[in-house]
PDB file of C-alpha atoms in Angstrom:
ATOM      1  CA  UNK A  82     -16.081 -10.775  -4.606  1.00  0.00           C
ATOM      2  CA  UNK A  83     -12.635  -9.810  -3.508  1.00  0.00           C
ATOM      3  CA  UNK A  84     -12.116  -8.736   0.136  1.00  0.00           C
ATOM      4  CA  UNK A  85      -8.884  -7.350   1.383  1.00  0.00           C
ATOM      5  CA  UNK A  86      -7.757  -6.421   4.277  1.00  0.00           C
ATOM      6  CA  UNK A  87      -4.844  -4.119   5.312  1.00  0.00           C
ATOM      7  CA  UNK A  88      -2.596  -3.978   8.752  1.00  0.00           C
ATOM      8  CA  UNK A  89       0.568  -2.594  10.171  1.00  0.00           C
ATOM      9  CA  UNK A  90       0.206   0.886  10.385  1.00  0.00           C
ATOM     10  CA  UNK A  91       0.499   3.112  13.561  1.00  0.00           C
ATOM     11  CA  UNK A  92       2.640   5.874  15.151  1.00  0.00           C
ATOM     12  CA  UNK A  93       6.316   6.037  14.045  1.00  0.00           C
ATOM     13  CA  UNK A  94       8.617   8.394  14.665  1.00  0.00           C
ATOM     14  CA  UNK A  95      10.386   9.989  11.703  1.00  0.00           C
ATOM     15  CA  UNK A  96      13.315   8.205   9.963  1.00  0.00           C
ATOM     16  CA  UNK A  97      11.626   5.141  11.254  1.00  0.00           C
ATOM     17  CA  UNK A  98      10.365   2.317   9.341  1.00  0.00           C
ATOM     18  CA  UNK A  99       6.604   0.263   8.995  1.00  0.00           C
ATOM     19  CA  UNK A 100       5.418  -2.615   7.081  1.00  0.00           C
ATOM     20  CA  UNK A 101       1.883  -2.548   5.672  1.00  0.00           C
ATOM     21  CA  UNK A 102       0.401  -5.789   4.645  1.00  0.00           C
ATOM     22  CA  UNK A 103      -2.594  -6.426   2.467  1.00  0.00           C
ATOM     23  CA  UNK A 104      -4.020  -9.666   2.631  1.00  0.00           C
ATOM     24  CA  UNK A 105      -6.717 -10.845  -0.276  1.00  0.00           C
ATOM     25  CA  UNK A 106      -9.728 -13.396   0.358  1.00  0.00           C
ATOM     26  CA  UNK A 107      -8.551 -15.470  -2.776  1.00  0.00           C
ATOM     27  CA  UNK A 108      -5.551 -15.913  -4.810  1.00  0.00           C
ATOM     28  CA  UNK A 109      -5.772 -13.119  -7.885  1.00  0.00           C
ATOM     29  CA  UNK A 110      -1.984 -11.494  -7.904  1.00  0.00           C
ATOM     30  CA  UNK A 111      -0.952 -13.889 -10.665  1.00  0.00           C
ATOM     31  CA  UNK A 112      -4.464 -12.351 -12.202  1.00  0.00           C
ATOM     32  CA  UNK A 113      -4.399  -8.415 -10.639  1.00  0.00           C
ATOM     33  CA  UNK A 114      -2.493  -6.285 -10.401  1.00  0.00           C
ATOM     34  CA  UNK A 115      -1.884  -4.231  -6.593  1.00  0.00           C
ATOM     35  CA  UNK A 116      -1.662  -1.070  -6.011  1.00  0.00           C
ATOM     36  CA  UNK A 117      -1.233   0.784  -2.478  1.00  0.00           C
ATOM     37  CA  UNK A 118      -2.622   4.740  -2.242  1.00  0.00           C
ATOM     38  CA  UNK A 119      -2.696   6.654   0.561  1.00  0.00           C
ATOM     39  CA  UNK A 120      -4.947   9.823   1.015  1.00  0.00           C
ATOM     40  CA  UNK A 121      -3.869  12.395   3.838  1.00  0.00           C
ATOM     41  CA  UNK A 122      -6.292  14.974   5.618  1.00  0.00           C
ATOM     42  CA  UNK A 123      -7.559  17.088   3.106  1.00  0.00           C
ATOM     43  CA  UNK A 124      -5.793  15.842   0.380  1.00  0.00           C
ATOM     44  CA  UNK A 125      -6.857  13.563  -2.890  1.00  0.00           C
ATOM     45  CA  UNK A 126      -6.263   9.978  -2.671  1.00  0.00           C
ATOM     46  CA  UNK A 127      -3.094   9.366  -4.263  1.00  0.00           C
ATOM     47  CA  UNK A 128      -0.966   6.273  -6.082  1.00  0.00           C
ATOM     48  CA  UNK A 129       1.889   5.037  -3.879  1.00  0.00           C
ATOM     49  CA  UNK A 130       3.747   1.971  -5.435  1.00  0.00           C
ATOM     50  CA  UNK A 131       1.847  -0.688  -7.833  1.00  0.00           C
ATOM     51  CA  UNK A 132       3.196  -4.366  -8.730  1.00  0.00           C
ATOM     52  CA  UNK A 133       1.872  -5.612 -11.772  1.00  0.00           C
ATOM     53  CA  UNK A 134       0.421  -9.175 -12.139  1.00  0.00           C
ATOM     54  CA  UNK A 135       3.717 -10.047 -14.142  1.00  0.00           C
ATOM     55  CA  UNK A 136       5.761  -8.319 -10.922  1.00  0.00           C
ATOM     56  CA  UNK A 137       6.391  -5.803 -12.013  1.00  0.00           C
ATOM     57  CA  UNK A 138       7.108  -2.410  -9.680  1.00  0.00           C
ATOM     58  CA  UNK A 139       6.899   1.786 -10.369  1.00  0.00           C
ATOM     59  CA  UNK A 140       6.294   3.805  -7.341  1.00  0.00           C
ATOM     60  CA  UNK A 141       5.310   7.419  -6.939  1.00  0.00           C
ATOM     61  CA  UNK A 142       8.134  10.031  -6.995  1.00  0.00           C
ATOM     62  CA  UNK A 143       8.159  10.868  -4.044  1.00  0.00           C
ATOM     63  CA  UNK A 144       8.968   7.628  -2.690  1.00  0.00           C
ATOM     64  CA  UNK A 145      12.630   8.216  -3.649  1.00  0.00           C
ATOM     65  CA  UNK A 146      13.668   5.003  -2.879  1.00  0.00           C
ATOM     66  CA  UNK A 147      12.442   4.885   0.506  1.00  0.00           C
ATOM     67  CA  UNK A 148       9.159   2.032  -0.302  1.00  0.00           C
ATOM     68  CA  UNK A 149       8.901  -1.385  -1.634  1.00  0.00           C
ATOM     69  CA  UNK A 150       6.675  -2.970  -3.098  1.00  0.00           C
ATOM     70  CA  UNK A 151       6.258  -6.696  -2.791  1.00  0.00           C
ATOM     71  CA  UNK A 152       3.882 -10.364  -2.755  1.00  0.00           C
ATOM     72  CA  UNK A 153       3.574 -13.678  -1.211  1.00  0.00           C
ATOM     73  CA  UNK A 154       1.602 -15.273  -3.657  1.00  0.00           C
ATOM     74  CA  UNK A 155       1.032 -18.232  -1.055  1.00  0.00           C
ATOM     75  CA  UNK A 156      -0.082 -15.791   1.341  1.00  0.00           C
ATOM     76  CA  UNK A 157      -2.032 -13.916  -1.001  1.00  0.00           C
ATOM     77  CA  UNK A 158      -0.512 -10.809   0.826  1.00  0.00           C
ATOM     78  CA  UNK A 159       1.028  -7.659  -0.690  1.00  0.00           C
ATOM     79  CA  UNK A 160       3.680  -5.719   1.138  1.00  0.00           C
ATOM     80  CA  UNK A 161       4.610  -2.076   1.297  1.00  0.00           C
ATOM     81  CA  UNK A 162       7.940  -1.800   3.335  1.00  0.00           C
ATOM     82  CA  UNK A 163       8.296   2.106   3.923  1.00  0.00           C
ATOM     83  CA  UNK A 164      11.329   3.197   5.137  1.00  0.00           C
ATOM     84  CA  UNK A 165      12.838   6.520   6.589  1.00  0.00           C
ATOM     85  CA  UNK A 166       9.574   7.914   6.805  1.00  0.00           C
ATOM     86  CA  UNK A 167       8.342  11.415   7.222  1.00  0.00           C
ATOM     87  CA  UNK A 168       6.135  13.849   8.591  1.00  0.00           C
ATOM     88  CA  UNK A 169       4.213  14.226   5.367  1.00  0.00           C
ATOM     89  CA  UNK A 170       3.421  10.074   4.926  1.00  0.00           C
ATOM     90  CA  UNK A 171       1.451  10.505   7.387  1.00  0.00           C
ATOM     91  CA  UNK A 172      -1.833   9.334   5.505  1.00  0.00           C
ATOM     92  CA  UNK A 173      -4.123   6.710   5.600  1.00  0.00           C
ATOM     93  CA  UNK A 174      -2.765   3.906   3.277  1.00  0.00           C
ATOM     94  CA  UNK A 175      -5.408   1.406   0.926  1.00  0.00           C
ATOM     95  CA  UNK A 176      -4.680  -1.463  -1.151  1.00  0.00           C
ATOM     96  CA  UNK A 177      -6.050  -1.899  -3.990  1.00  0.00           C
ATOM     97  CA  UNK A 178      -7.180  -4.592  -6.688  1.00  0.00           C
ATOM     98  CA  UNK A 179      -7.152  -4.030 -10.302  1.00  0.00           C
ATOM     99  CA  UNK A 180      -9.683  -6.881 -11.245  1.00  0.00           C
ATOM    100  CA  UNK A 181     -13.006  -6.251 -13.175  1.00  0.00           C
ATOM    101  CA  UNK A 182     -13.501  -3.558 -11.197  1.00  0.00           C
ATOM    102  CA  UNK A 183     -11.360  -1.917  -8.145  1.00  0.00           C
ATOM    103  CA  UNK A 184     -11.491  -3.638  -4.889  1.00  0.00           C
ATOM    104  CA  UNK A 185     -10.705  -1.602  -1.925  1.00  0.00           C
ATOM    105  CA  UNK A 186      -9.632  -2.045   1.349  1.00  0.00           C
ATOM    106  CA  UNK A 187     -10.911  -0.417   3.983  1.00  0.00           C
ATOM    107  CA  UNK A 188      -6.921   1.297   4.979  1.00  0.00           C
ATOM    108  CA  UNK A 189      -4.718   1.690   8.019  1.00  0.00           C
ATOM    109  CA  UNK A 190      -3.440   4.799   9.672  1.00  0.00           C
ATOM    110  CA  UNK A 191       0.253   5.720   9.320  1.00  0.00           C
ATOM    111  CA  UNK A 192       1.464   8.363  11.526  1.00  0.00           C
ATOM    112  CA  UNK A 193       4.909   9.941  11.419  1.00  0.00           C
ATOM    113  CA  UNK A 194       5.185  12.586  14.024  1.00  0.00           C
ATOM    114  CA  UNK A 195       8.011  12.319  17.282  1.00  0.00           C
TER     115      UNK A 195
END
């Protein structure tokens, strides 16, 4: 069983930045890959940015450059540094691992707004 555990969301005022952390209950990113979604009021839960168990990246399109993706494999922690953010981030943002089956976590608020 797989237990993660996201943090570092909260209010930020647009153009500002946030780091989201994900933190796993044992080591499986050289196993699974990650993936970060967010799902805003209303909306469908959606794919962010993913990093492969190889490290490899892709990321939404509307990130635009603005997100990155990235893991401490000591740590067993999975990053998603969002920069000049926007009104319409504003979501509640998961991590995900792609093991046997999806584990969840249980997400953190972003909020965007001045």
């Amino acid at each position: 069983q797989v237990q993660l555990v996201e943090s570092g969301g909260g209010l930020v005022q647009p153009g500002g930045s946030l780091r989201l952390s994900c933190e796993a209950s044992t080591n499986i990113f050289s196993v699974y890959g990650m993936d970060w979604y967010r799902q805003a009021p209303g909306k469908q839960r959606e794919l962010v940015a993913l990093i492969t168990a190889g490290g490899s990246t892709d990321y939404a399109e509307f990130v635009n450059g603005r997100f990155t993706i990235s893991r401490d494999n000591a740590k067993n922690t999975v990053y998603l540094q969002m920069n000049r953010l926007k009104p319409e981030d504003t979501a509640v943002y998961y991590c995900k691992a792609n093991g046997p089956r999806p584990y969840w976590g249980q997400g953190t608020q972003v909020t965007v707004s001045l």
